[in-house]
C-alpha positions as protocol buffer text, in pm:
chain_id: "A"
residue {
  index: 1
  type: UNK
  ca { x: -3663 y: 633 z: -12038 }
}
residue {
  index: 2
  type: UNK
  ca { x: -3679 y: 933 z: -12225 }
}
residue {
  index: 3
  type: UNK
  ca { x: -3738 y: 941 z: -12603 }
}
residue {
  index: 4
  type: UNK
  ca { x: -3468 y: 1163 z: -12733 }
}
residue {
  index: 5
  type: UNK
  ca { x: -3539 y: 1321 z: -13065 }
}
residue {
  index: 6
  type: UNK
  ca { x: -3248 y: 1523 z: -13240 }
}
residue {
  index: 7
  type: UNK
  ca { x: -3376 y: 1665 z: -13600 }
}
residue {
  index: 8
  type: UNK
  ca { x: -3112 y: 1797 z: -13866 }
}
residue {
  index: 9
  type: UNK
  ca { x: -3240 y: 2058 z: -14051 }
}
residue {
  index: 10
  type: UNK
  ca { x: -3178 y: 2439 z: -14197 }
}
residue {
  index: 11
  type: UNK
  ca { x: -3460 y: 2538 z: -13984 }
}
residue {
  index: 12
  type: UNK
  ca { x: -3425 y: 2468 z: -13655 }
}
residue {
  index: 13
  type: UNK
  ca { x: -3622 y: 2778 z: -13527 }
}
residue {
  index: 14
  type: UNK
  ca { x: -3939 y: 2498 z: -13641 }
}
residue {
  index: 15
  type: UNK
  ca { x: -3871 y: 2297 z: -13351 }
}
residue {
  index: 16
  type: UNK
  ca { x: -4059 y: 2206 z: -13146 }
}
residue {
  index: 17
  type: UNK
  ca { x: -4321 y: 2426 z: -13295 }
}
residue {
  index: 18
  type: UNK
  ca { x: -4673 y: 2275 z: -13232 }
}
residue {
  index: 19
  type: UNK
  ca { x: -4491 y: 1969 z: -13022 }
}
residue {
  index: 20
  type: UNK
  ca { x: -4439 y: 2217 z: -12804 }
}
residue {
  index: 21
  type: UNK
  ca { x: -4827 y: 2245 z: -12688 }
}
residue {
  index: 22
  type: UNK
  ca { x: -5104 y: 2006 z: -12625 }
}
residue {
  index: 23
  type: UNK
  ca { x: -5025 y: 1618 z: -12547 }
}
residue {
  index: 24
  type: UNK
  ca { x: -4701 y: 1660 z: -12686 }
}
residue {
  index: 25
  type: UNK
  ca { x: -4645 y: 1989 z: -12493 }
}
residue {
  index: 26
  type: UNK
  ca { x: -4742 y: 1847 z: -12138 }
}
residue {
  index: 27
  type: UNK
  ca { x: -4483 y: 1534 z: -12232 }
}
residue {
  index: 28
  type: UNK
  ca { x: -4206 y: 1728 z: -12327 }
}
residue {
  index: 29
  type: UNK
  ca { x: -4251 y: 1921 z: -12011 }
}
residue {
  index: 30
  type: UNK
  ca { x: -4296 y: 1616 z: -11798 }
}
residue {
  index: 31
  type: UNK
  ca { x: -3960 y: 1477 z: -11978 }
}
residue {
  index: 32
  type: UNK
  ca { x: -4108 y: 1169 z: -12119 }
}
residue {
  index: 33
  type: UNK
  ca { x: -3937 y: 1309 z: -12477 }
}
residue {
  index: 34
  type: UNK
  ca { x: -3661 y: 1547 z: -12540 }
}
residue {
  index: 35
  type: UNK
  ca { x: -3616 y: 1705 z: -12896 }
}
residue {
  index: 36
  type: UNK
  ca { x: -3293 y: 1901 z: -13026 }
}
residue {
  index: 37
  type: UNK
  ca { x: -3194 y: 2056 z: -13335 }
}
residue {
  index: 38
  type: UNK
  ca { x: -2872 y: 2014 z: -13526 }
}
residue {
  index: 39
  type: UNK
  ca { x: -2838 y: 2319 z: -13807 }
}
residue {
  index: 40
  type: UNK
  ca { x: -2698 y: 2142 z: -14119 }
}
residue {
  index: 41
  type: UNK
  ca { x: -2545 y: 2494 z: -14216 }
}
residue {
  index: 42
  type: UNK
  ca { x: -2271 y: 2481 z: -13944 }
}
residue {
  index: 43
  type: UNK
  ca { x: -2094 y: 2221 z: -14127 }
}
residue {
  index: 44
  type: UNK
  ca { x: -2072 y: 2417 z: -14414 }
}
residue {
  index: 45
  type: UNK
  ca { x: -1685 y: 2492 z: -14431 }
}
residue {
  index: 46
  type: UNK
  ca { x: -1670 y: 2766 z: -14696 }
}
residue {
  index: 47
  type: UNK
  ca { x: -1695 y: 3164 z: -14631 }
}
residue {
  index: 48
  type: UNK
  ca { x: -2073 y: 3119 z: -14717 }
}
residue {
  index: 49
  type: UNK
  ca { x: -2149 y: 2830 z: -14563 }
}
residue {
  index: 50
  type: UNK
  ca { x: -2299 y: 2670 z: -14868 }
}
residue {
  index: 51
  type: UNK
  ca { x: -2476 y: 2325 z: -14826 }
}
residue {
  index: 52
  type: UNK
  ca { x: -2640 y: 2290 z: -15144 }
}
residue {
  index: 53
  type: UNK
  ca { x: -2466 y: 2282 z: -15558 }
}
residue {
  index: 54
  type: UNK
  ca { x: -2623 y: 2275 z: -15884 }
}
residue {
  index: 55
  type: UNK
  ca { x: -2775 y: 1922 z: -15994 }
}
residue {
  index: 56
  type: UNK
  ca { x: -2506 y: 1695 z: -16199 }
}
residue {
  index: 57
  type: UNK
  ca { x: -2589 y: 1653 z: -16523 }
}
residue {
  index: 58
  type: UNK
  ca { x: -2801 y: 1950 z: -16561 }
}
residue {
  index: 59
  type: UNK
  ca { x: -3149 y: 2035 z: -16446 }
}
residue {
  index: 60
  type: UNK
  ca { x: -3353 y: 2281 z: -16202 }
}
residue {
  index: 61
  type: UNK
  ca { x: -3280 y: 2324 z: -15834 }
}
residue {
  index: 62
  type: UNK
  ca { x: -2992 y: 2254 z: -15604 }
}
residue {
  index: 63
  type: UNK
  ca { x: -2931 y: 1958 z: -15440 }
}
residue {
  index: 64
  type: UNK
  ca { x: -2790 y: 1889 z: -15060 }
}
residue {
  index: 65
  type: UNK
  ca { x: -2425 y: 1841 z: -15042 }
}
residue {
  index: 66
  type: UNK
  ca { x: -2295 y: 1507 z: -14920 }
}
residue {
  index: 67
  type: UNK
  ca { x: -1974 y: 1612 z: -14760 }
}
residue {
  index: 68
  type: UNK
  ca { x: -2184 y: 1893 z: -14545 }
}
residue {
  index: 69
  type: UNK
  ca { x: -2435 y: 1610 z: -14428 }
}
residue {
  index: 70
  type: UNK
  ca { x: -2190 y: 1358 z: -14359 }
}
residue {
  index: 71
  type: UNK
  ca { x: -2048 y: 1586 z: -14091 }
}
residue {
  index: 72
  type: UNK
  ca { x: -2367 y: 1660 z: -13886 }
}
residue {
  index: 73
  type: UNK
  ca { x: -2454 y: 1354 z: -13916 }
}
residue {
  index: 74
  type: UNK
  ca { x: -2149 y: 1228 z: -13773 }
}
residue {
  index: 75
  type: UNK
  ca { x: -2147 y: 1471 z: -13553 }
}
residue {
  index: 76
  type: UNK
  ca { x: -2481 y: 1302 z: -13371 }
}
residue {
  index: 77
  type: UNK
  ca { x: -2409 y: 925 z: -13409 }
}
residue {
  index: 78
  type: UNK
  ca { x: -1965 y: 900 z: -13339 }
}
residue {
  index: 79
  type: UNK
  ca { x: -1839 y: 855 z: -13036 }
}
residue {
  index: 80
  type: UNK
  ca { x: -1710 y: 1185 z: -12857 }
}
residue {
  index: 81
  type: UNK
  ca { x: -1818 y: 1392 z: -13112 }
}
residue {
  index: 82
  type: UNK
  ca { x: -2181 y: 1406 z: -12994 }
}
residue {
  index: 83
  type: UNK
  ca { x: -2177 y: 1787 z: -12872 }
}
residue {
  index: 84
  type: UNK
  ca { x: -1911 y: 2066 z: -12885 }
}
residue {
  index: 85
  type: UNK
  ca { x: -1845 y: 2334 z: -13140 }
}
residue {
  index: 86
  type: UNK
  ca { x: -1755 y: 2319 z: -13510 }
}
residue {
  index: 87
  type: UNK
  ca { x: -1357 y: 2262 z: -13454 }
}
residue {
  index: 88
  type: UNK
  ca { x: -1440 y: 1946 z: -13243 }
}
residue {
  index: 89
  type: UNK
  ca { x: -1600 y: 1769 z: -13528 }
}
residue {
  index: 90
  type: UNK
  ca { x: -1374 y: 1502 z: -13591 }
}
residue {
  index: 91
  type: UNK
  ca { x: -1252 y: 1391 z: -13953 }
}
residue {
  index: 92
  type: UNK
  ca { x: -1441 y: 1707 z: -14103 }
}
residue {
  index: 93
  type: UNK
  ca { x: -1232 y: 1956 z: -14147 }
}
residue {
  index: 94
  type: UNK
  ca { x: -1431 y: 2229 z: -14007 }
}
residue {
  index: 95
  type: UNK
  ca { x: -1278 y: 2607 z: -13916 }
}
residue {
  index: 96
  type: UNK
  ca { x: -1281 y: 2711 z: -13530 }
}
residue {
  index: 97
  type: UNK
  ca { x: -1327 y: 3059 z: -13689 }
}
residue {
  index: 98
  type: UNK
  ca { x: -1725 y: 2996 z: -13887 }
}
residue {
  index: 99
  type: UNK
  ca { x: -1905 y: 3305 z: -14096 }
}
residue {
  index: 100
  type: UNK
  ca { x: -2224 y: 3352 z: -14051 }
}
residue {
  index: 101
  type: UNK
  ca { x: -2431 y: 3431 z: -14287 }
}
residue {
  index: 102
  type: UNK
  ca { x: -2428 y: 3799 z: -14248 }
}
residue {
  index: 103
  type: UNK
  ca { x: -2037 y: 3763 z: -14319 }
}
residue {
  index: 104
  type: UNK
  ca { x: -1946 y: 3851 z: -13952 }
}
residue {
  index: 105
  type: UNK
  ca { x: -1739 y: 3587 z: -13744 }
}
residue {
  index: 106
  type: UNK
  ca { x: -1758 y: 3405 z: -13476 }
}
residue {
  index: 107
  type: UNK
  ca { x: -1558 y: 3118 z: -13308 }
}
residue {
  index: 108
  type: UNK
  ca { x: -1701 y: 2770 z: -13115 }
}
residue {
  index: 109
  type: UNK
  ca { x: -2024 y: 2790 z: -13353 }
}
residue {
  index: 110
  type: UNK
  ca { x: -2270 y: 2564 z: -13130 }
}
residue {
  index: 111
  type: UNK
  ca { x: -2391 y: 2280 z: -13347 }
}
residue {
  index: 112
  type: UNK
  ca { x: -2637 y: 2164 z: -13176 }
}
residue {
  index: 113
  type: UNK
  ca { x: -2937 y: 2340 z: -12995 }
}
residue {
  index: 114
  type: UNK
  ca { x: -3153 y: 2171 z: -12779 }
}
residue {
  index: 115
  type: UNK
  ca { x: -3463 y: 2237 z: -12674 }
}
residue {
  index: 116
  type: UNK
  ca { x: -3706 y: 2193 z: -12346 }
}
residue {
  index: 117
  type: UNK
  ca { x: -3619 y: 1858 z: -12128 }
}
residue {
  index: 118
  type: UNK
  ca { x: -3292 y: 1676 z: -12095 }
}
residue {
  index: 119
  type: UNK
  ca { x: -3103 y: 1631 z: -12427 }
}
residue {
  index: 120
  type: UNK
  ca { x: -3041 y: 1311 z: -12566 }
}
residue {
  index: 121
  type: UNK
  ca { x: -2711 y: 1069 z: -12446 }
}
residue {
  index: 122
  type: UNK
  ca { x: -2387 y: 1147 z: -12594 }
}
residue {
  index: 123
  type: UNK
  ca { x: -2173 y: 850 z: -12742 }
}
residue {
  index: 124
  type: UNK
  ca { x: -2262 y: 590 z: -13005 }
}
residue {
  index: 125
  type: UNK
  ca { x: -2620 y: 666 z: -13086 }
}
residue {
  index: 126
  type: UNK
  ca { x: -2829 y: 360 z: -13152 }
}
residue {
  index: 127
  type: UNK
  ca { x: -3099 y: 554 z: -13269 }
}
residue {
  index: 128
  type: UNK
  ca { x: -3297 y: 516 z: -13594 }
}
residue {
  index: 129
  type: UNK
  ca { x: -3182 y: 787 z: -13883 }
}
residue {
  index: 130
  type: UNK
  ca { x: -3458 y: 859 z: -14092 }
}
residue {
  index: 131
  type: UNK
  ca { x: -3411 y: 1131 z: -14398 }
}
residue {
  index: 132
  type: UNK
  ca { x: -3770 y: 1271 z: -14480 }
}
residue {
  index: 133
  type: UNK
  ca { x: -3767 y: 1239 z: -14886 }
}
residue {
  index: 134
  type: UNK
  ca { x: -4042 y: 1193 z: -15100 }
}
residue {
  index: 135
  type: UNK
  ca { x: -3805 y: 889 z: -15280 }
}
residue {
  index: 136
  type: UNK
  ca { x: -3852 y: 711 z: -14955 }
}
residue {
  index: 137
  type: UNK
  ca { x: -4081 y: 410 z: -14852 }
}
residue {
  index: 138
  type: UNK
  ca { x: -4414 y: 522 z: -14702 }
}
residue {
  index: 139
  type: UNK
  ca { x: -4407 y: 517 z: -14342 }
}
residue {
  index: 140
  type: UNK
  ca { x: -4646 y: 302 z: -14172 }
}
residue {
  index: 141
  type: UNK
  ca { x: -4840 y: 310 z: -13855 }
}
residue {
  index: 142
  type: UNK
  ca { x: -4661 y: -59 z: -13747 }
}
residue {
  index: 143
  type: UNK
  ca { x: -4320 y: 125 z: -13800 }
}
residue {
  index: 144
  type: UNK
  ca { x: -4456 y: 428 z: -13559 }
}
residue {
  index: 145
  type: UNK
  ca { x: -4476 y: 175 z: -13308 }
}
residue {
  index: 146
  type: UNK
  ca { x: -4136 y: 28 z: -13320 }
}
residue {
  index: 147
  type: UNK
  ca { x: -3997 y: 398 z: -13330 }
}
residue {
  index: 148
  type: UNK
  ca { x: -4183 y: 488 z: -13034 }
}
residue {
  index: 149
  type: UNK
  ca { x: -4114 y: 145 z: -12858 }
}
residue {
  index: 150
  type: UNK
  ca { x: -3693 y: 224 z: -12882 }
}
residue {
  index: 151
  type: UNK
  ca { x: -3481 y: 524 z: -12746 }
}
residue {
  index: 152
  type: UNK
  ca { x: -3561 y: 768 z: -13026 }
}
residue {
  index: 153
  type: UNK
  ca { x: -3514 y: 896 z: -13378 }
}
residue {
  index: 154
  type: UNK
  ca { x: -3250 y: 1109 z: -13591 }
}
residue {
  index: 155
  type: UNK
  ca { x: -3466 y: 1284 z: -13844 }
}
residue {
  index: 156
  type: UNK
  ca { x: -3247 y: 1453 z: -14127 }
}
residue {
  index: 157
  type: UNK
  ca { x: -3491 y: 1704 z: -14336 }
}
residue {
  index: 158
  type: UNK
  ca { x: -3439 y: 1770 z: -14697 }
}
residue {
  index: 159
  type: UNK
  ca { x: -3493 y: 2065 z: -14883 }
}
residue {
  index: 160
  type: UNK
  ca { x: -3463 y: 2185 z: -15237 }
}
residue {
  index: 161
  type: UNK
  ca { x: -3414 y: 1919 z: -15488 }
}
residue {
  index: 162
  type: UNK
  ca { x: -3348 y: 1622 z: -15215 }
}
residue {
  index: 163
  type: UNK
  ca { x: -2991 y: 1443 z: -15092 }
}
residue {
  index: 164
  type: UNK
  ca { x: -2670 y: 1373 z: -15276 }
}
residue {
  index: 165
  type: UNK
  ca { x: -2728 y: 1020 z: -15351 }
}
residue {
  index: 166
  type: UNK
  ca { x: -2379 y: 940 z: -15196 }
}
residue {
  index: 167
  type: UNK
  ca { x: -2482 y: 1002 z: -14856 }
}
residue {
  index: 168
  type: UNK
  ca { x: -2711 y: 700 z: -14843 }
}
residue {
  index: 169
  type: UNK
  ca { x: -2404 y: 476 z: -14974 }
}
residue {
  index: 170
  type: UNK
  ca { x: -2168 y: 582 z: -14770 }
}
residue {
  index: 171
  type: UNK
  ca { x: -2441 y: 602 z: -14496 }
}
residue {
  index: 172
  type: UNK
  ca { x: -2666 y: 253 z: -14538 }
}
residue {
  index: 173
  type: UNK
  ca { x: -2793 y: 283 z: -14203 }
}
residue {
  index: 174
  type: UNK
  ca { x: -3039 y: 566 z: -14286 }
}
residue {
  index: 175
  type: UNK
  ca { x: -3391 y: 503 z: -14378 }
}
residue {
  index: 176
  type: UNK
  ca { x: -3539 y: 674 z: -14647 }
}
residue {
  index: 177
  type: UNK
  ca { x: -3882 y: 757 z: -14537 }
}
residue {
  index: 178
  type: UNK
  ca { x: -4163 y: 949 z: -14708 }
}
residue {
  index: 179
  type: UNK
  ca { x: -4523 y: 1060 z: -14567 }
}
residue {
  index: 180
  type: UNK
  ca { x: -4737 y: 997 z: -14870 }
}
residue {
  index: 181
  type: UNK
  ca { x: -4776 y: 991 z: -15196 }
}
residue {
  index: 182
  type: UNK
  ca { x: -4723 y: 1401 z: -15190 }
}
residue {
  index: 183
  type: UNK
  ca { x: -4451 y: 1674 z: -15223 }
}
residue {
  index: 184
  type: UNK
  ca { x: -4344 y: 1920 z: -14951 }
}
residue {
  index: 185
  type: UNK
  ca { x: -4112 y: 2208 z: -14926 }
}
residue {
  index: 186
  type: UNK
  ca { x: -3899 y: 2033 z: -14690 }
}
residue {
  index: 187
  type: UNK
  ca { x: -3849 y: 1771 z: -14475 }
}
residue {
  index: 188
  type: UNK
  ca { x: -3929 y: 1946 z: -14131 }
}
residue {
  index: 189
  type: UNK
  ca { x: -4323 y: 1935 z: -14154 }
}
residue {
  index: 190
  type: UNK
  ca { x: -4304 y: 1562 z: -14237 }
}
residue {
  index: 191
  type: UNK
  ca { x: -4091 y: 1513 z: -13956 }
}
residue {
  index: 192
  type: UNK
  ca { x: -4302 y: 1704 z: -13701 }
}
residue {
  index: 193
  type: UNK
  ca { x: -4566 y: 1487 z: -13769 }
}
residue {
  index: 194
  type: UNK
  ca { x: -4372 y: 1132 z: -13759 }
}
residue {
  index: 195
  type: UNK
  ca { x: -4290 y: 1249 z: -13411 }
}
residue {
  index: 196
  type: UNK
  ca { x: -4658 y: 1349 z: -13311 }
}
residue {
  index: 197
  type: UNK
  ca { x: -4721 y: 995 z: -13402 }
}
residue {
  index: 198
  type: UNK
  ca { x: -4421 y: 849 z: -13177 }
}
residue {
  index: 199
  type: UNK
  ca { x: -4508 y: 1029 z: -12864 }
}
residue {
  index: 200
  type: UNK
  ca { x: -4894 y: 998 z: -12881 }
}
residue {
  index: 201
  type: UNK
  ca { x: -4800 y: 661 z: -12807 }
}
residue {
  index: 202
  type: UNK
  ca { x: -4530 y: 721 z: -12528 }
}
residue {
  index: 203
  type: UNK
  ca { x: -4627 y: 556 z: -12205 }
}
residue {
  index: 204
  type: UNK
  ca { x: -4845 y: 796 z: -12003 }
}
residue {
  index: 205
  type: UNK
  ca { x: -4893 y: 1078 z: -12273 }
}
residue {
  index: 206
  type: UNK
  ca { x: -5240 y: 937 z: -12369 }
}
residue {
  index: 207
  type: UNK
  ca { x: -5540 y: 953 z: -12090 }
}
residue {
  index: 208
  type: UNK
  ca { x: -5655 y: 610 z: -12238 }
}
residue {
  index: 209
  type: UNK
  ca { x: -5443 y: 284 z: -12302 }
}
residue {
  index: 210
  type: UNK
  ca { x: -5695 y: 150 z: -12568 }
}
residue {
  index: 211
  type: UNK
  ca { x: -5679 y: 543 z: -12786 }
}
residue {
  index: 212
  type: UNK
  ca { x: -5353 y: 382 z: -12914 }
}
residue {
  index: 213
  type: UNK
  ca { x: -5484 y: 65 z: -13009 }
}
residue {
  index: 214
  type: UNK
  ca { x: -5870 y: 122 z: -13169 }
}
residue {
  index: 215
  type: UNK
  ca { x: -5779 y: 309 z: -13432 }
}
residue {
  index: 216
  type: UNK
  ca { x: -5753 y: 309 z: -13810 }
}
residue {
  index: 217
  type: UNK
  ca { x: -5426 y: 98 z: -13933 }
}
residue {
  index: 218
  type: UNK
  ca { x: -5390 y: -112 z: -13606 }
}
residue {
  index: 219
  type: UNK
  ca { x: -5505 y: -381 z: -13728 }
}
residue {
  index: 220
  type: UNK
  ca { x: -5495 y: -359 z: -14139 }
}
residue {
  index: 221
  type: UNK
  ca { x: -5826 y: -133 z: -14097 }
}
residue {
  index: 222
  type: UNK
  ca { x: -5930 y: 151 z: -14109 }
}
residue {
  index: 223
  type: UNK
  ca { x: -6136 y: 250 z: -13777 }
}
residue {
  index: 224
  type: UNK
  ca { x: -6500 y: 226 z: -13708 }
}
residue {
  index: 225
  type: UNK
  ca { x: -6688 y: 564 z: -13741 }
}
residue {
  index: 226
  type: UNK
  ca { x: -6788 y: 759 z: -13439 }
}
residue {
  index: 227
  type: UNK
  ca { x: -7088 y: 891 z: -13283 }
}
residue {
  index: 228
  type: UNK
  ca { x: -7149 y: 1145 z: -12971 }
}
residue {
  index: 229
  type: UNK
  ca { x: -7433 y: 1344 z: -12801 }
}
residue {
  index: 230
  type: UNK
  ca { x: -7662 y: 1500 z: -12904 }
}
residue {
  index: 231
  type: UNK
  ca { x: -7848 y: 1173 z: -13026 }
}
residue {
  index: 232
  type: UNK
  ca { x: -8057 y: 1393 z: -13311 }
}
residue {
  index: 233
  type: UNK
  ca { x: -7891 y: 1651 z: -13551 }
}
residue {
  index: 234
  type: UNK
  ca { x: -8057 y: 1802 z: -13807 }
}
residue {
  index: 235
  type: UNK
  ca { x: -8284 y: 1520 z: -13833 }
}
residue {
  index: 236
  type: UNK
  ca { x: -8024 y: 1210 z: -13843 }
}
residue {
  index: 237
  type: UNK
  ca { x: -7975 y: 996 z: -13513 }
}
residue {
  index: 238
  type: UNK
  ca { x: -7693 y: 790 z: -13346 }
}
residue {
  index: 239
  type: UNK
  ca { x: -7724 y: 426 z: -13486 }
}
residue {
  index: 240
  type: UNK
  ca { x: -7960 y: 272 z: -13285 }
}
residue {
  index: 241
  type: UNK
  ca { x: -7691 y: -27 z: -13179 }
}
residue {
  index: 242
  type: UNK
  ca { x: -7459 y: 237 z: -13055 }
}
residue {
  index: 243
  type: UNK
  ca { x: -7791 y: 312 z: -12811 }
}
residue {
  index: 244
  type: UNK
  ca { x: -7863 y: -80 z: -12712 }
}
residue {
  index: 245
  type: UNK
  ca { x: -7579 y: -103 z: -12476 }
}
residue {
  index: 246
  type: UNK
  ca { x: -7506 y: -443 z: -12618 }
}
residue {
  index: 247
  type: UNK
  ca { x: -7160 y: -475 z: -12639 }
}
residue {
  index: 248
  type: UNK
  ca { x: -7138 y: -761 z: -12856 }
}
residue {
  index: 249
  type: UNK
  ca { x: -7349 y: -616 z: -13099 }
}
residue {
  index: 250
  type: UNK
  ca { x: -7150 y: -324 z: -13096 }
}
residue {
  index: 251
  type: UNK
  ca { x: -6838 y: -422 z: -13141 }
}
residue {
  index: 252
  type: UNK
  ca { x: -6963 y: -662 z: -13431 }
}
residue {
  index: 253
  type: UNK
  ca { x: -7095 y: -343 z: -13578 }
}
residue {
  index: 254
  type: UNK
  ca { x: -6826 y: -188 z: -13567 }
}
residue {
  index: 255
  type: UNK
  ca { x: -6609 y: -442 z: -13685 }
}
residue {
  index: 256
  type: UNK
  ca { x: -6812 y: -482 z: -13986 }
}
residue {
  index: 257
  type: UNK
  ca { x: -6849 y: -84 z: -14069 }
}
residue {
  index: 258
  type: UNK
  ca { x: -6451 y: -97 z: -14036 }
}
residue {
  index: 259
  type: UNK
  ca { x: -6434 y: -386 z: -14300 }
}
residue {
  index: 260
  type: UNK
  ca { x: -6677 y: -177 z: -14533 }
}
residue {
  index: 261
  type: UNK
  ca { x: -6519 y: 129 z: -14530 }
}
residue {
  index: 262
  type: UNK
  ca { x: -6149 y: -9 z: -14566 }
}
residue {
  index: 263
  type: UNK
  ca { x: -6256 y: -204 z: -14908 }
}
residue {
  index: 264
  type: UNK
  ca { x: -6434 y: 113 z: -15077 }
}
residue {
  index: 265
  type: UNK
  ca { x: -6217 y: 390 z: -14901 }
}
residue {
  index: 266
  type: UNK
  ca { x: -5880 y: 207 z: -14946 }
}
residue {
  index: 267
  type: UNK
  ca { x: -5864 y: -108 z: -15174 }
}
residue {
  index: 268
  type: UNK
  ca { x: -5507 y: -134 z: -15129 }
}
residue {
  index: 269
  type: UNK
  ca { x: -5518 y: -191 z: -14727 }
}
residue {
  index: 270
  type: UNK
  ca { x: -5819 y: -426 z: -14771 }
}
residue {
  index: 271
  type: UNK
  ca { x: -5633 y: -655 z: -15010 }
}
residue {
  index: 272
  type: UNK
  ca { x: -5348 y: -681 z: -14795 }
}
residue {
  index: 273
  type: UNK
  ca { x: -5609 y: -706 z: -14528 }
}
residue {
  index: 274
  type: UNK
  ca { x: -5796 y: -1010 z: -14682 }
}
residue {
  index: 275
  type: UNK
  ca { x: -5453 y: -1180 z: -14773 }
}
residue {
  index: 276
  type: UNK
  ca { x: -5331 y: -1196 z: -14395 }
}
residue {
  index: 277
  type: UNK
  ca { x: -5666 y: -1305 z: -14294 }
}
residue {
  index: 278
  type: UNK
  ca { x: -5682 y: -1647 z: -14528 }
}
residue {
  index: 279
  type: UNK
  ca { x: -5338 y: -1665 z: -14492 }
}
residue {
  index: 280
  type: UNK
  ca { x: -5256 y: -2071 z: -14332 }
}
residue {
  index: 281
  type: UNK
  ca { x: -5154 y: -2043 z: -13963 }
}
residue {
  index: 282
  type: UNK
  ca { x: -4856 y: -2251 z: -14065 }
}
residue {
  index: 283
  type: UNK
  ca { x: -4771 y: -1962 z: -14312 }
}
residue {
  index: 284
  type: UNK
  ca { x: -4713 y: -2208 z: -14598 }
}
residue {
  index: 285
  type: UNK
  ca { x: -4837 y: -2096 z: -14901 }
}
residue {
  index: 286
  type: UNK
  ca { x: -5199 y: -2327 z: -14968 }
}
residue {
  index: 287
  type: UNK
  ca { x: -5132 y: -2588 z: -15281 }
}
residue {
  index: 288
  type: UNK
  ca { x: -5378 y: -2550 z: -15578 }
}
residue {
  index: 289
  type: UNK
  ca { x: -5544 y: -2860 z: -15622 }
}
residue {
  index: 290
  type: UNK
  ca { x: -5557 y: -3056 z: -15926 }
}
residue {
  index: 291
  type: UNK
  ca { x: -5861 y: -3062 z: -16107 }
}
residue {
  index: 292
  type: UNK
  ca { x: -6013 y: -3420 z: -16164 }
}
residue {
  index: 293
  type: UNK
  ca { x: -5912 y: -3610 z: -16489 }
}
């Protein structure tokens, strides 16, 4: 099964941009993912093709237009309306006759582009929509997994000031989904790197079934620290238990250097750590007990 990645965005020439080389490169190729673009801006039905407006209420920016979003979004996940040109959107209203940007125009505008490998299935799309917005719920490495596990994503990028809230009310099936704790220009770079971490973990795209698995966040951890040839540099040496080929005693080593550098790197994954781990296998909640009278 191919995972079929289809990104809406104003900047489609971004795609696949470094996806397009190294293990993501040689998977594309091999067709174990697909990725095309949809550009937002042919949904636009005015002369200028506007998809942003002014804030309501006041304030700096522009904000994405819901009615412009709604269409090329539709456009992706309705039945029959998966491909085509702009006057085959259903429901939207859009012109055969589209200006560019330039002015000039030009009929059938192509909405979507694809690029290398097979495109993704046309018809009701049961693929996760994610919009990239800093408002969103930090993505986690357990979520990754279930992405990469399924047919594939919808990624819708934001720019400028962020979404019309009315698209995620009229649209509850999108996830809002931020990277960190940070700010971008857009939503493109964050989702170039949510799909790195899906197709690392495709079947067959990593030399090593275990590369997926022993590594920081796996397991509520972050990962042991590493160690390689040659054994002296600059006067410090590979832990000597790393050298005793005793493989209890290394991975006890390294599950304890994992534990210590989780609780003073990141507090906030140890504590949720340390709460799974006394958690009761029945998953009821342990009583307090009464102290004696």
């Amino acid at each position: 099964m191919t995972f079929a990645a289809t990104i809406l965005t104003l900047y489609p020439e971004m795609f696949p941009g470094p996806l397009g080389v190294s293990l993501a490169g040689r998977a594309m190729a091999e067709g174990k993912w697909a990725c095309e673009t949809v550009q937002i801006r042919d949904f636009a039905t005015d002369k200028h093709r506007t998809v942003d407006d002014t804030p309501a209420g006041g304030g700096a920016g522009m904000v994405l237009k819901c009615d412009v979003l709604g269409r090329a979004l539709d456009s992706v996940i309705l039945p029959g309306t998966g491909r085509g040109t702009a006057d085959e959107v259903g429901g939207g209203g859009a012109p055969s006759v589209v200006p560019d940007i330039s002015g000039s125009e030009h009929s059938h505008l192509p909405l979507h582009h694809p690029a290398d490998g097979p495109p993704p299935p046309v018809g009701e799309d049961l693929r996760p929509i994610l919009a990239m917005t800093p408002r969103g719920k930090p993505i986690s490495q357990a979520r990754i997994r279930e992405l990469a596990a399924g047919p594939g994503v919808i990624i819708l990028c934001g720019r400028f000031e962020g979404f019309d809230e009315r698209l995620f009310e009229a649209r509850p099936e999108i996830e809002q989904v931020s990277l960190a704790d940070i700010v971008l220009s857009g939503g493109e770079m964050a989702a170039l790197t949510i799909l790195d971490a899906c197709i690392r973990l495709l079947p067959g795209v990593m030399g090593a079934t275990s590369s997926g698995t022993e590594e920081s966040y796996e397991n509520g951890l972050l990962e042991y620290p590493h160690y390689t040839r040659p054994q002296e540099w600059e006067g410090r040496t590979i832990p000597e238990v790393l050298r005793s080929g005793d493989h209890a005693r290394i991975a006890a080593w390294r599950k304890l250097q994992s534990e210590s550098d989780t609780r003073s790197r990141r507090p906030d994954l140890w504590e949720r750590y340390e709460g799974a781990r006394v958690q009761p296998a029945s998953g009821a909640r342990r009583k307090t007990k009464e102290p004696d009278q």
